[in-house]
mmCIF file of C-alpha atoms in Angstrom:
data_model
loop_
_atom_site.group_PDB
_atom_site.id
_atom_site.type_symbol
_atom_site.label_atom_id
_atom_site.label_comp_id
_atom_site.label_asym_id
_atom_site.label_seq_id
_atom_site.Cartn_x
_atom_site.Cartn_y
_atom_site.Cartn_z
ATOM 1 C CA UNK A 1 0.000 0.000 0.000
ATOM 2 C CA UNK A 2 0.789 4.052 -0.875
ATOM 3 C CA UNK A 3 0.922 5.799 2.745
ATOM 4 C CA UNK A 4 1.694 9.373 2.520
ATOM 5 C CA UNK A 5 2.609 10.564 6.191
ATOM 6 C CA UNK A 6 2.651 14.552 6.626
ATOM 7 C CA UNK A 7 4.353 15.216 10.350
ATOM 8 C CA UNK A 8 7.989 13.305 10.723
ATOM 9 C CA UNK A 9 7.967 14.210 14.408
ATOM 10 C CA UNK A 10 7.442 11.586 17.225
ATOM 11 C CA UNK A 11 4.396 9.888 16.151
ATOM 12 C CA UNK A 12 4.807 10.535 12.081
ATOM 13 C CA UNK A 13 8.534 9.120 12.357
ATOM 14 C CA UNK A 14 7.815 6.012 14.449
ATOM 15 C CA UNK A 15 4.478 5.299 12.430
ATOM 16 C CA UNK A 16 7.033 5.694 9.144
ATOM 17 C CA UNK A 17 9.121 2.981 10.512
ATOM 18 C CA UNK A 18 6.203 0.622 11.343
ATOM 19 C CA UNK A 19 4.485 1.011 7.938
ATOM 20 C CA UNK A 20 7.939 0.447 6.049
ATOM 21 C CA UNK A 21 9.111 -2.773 8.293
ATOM 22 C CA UNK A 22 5.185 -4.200 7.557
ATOM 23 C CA UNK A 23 6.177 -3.469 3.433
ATOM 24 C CA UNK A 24 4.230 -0.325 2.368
ATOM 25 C CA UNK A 25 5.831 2.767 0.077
ATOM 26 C CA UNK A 26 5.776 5.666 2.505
ATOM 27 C CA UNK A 27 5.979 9.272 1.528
ATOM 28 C CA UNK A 28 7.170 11.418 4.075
ATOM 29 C CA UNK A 29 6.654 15.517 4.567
ATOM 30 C CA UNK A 30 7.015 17.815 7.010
ATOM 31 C CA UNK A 31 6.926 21.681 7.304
ATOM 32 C CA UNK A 32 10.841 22.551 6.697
ATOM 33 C CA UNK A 33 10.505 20.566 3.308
ATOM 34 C CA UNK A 34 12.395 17.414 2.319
ATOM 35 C CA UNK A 35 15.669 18.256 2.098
ATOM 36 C CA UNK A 36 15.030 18.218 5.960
ATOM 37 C CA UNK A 37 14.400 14.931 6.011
ATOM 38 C CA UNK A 38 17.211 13.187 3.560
ATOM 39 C CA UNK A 39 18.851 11.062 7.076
ATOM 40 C CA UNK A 40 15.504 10.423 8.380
ATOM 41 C CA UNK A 41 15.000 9.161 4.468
ATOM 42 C CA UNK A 42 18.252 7.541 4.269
ATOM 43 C CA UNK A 43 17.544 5.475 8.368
ATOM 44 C CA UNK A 44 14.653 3.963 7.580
ATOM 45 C CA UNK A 45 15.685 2.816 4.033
ATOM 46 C CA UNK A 46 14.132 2.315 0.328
ATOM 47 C CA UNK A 47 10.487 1.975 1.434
ATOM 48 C CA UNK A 48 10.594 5.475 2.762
ATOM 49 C CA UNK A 49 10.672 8.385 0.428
ATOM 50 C CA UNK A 50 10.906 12.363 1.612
ATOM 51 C CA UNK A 51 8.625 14.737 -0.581
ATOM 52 C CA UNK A 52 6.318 17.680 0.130
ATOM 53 C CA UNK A 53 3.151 17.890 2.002
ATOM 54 C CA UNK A 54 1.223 18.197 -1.274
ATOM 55 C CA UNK A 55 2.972 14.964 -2.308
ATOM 56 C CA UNK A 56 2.520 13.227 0.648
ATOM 57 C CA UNK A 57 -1.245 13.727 0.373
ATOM 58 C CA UNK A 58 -1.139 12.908 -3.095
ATOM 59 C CA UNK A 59 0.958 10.117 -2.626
ATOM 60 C CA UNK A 60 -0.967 7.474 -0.735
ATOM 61 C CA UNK A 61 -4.526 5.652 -0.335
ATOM 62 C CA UNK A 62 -4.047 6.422 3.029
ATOM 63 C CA UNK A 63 -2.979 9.624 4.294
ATOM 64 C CA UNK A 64 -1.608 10.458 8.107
ATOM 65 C CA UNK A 65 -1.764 13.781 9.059
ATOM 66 C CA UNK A 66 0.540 13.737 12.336
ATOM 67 C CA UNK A 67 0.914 17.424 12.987
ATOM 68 C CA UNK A 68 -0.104 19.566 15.653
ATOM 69 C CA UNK A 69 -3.829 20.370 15.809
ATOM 70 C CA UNK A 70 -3.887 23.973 15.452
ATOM 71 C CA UNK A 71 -2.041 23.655 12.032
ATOM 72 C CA UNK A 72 -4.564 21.641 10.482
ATOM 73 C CA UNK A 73 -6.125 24.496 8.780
ATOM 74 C CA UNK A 74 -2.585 24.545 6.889
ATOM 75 C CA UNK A 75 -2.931 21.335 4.875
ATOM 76 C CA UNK A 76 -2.606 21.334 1.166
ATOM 77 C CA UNK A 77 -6.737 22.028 0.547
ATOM 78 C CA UNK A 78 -7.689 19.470 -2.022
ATOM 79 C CA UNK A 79 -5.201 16.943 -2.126
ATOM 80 C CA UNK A 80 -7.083 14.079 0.034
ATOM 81 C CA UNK A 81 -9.873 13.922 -2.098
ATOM 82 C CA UNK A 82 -10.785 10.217 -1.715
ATOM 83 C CA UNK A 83 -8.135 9.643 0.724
ATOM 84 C CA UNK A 84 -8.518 8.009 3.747
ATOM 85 C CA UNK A 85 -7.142 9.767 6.032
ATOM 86 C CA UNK A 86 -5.763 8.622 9.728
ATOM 87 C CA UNK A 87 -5.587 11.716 12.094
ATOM 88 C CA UNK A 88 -3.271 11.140 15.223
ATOM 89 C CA UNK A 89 -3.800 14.580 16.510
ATOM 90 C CA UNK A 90 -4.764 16.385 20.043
ATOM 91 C CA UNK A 91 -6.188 19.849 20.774
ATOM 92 C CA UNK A 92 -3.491 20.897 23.226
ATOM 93 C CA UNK A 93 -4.804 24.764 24.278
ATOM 94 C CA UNK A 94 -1.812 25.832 25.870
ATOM 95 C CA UNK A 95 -0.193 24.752 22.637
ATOM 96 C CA UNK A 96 -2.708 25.201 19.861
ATOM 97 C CA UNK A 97 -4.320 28.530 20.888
ATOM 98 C CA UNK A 98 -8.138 28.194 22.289
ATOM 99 C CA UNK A 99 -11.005 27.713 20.538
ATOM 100 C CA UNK A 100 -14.270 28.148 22.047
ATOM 101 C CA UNK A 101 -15.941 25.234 20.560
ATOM 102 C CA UNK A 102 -13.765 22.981 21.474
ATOM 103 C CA UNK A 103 -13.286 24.092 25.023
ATOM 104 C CA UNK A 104 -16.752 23.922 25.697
ATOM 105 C CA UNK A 105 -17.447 20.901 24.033
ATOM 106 C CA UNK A 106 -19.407 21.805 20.986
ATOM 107 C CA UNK A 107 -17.179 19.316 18.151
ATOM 108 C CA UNK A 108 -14.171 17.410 18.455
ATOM 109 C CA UNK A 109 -10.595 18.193 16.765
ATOM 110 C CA UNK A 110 -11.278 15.213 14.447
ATOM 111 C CA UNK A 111 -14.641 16.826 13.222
ATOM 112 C CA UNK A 112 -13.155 20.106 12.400
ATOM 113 C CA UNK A 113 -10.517 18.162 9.983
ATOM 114 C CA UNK A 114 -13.461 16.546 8.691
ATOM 115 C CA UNK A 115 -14.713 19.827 7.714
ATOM 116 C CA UNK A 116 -11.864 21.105 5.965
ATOM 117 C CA UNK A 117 -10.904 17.901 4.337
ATOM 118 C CA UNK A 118 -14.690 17.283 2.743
ATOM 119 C CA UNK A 119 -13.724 14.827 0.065
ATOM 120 C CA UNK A 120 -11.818 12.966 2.169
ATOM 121 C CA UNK A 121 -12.652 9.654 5.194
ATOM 122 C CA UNK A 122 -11.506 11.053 8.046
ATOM 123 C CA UNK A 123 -10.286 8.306 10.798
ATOM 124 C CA UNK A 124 -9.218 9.010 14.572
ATOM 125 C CA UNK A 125 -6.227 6.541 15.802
ATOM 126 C CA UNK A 126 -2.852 6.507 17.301
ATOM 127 C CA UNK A 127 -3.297 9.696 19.151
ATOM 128 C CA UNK A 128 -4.208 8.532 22.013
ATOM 129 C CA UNK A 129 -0.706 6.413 22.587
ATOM 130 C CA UNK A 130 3.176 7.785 23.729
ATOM 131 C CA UNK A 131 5.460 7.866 20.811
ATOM 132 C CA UNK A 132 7.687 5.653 22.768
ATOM 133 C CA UNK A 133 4.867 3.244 23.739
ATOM 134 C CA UNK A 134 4.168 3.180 19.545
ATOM 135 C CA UNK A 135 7.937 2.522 18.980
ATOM 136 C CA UNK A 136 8.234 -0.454 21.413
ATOM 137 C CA UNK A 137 5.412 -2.186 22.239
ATOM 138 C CA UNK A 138 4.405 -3.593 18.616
ATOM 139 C CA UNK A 139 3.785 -7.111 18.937
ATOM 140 C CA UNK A 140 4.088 -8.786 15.057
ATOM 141 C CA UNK A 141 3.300 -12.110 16.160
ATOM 142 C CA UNK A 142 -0.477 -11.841 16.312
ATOM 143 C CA UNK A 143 0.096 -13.036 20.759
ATOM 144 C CA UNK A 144 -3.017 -12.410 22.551
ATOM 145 C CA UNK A 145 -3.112 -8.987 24.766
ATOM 146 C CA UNK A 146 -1.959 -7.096 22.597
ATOM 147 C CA UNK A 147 -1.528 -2.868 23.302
ATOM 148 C CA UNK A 148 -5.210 -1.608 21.674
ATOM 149 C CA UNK A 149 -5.303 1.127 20.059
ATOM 150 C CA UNK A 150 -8.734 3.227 19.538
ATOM 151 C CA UNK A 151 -10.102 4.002 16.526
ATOM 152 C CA UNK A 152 -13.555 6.165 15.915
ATOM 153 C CA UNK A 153 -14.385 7.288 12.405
ATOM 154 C CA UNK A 154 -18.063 7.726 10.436
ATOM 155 C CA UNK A 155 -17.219 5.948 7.481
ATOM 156 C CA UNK A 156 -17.112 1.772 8.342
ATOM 157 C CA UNK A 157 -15.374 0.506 5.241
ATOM 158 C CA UNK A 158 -12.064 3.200 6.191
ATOM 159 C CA UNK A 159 -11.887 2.103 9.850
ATOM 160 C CA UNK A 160 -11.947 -1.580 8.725
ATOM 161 C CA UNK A 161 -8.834 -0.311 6.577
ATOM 162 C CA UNK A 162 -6.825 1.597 9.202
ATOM 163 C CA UNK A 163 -7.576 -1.807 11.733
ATOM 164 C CA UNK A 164 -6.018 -3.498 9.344
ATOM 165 C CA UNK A 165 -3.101 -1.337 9.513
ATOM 166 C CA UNK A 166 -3.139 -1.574 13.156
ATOM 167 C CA UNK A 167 -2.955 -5.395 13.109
ATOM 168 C CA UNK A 168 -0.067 -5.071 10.515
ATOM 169 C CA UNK A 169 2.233 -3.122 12.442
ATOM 170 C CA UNK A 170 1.876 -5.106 15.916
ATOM 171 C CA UNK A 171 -1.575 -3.815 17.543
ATOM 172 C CA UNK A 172 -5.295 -4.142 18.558
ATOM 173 C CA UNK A 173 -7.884 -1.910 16.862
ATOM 174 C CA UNK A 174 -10.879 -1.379 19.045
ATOM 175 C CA UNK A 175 -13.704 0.113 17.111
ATOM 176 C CA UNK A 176 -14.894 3.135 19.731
ATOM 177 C CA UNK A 177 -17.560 4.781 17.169
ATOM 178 C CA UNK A 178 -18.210 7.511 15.062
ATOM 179 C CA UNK A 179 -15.983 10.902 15.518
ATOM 180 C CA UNK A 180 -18.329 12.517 17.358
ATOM 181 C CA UNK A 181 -19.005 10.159 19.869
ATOM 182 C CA UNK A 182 -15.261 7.742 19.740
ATOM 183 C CA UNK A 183 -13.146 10.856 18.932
ATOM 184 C CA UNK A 184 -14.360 12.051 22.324
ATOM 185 C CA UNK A 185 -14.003 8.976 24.267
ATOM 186 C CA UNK A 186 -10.134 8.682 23.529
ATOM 187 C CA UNK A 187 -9.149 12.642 23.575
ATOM 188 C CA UNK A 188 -6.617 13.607 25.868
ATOM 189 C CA UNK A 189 -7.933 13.719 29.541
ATOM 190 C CA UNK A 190 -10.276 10.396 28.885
ATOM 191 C CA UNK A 191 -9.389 7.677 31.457
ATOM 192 C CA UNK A 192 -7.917 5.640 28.318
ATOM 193 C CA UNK A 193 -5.559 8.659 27.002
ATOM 194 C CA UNK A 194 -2.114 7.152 26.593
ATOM 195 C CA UNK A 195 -2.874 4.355 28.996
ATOM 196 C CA UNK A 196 -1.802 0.952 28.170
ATOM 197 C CA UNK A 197 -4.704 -1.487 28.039
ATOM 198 C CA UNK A 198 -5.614 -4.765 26.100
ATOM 199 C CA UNK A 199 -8.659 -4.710 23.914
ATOM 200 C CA UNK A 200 -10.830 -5.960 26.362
ATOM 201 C CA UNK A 201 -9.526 -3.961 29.261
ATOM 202 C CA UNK A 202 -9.893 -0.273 26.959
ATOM 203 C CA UNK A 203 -13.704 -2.331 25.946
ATOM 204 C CA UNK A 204 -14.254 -2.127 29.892
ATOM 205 C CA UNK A 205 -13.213 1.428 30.466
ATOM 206 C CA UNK A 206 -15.135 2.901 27.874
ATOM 207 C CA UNK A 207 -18.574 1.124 29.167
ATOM 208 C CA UNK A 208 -17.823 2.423 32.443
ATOM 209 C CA UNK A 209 -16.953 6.016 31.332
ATOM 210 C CA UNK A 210 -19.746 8.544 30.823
ATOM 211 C CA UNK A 211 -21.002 8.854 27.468
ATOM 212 C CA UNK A 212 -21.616 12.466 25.520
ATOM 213 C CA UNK A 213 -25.010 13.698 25.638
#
């Protein structure tokens, strides 16, 4: 498979290395442009190629946009037409500058990158693990109890893709909904945020947390 990744930071790097181990052409971007990337291209070998954000996007069948949130409004505006599109990021205020419908609960980061990628499948995952904890804790081997990770999404046949994806690279997808109601459940400051459960044990915390209205 075509990935395009746009973010080579902690989470865009070590999902780069994961995709190209598992086999998959990975086109790489970042905001400094690729000449910025050439020993990050050059480490994780001929799978992994370093081109522009625009290229990136264009790139794949599946797009990760691993940057943070309050850039989002920054991506190349019609190049994930049709993509699928796997969205590892966090509304951080202190970081990202407030925004009043987020802070009060009215939509969910994931939502508004819905809404300014329209023709594209927008999918929630990986944002709710530590880069480290991505890095290391891959299982391969298919073992039982494996590290979960939540997905949420409105479109069924693209989270079916990015579980697949999951399971490639050495994890558990766990289905947690659309991105209204998922993409809340595993936002920073959730009782599974960057906690390390099994399937069954992040199943079991999200029946017991309280659900959005």
């Amino acid at each position: 498979m075509h990935i395009g990744i746009i973010g080579s930071g902690k989470i865009g790097g070590t999902l780069a290395a994961h995709f190209a181990t598992a086999g998959h052409e990975v086109a790489i971007a970042n905001s400094r442009g690729p000449e910025t990337l050439r020993e990050l291209e050059a480490e994780l070998g001929g799978h992994v190629h370093a081109v522009t954000a625009r290229e990136a996007a264009e790139f794949g069948e599946v797009t990760v946009v691993a940057i943070p949130f309050g850039r989002y409004t920054d991506l190349p505006s019609g190049a994930f037409d049709g993509q699928i599109v796997i969205d590892t990021c966090n509304y951080y205020p202190d970081r990202d500058g407030h925004r009043a419908d987020l802070d009060r609960d009215a939509t969910t980061s994931s939502e508004l990158l819905q809404e300014v990628l329209p023709g594209s499948r927008v999918v929630k995952a990986f944002n709710a693990i530590r880069f480290d904890d991505l890095r290391e804790q891959a299982r391969r081997d298919g073992a039982q109890g494996r590290r979960a990770i939540p997905v949420s999404g409105d479109d069924a046949e693209a989270k079916t893709v990015v579980g697949a994806l999951i399971d490639q690279i050495g994890f558990e997808p766990v289905d947690v909904g659309t991105l209204a109601e998922g993409g809340r459940r595993h936002q920073p400051g959730t009782a599974v945020y960057t906690v390390d459960l099994n399937a069954q044990q992040l199943r079991e915390q999200l029946e017991s947390a309280p659900k959005h209205p």
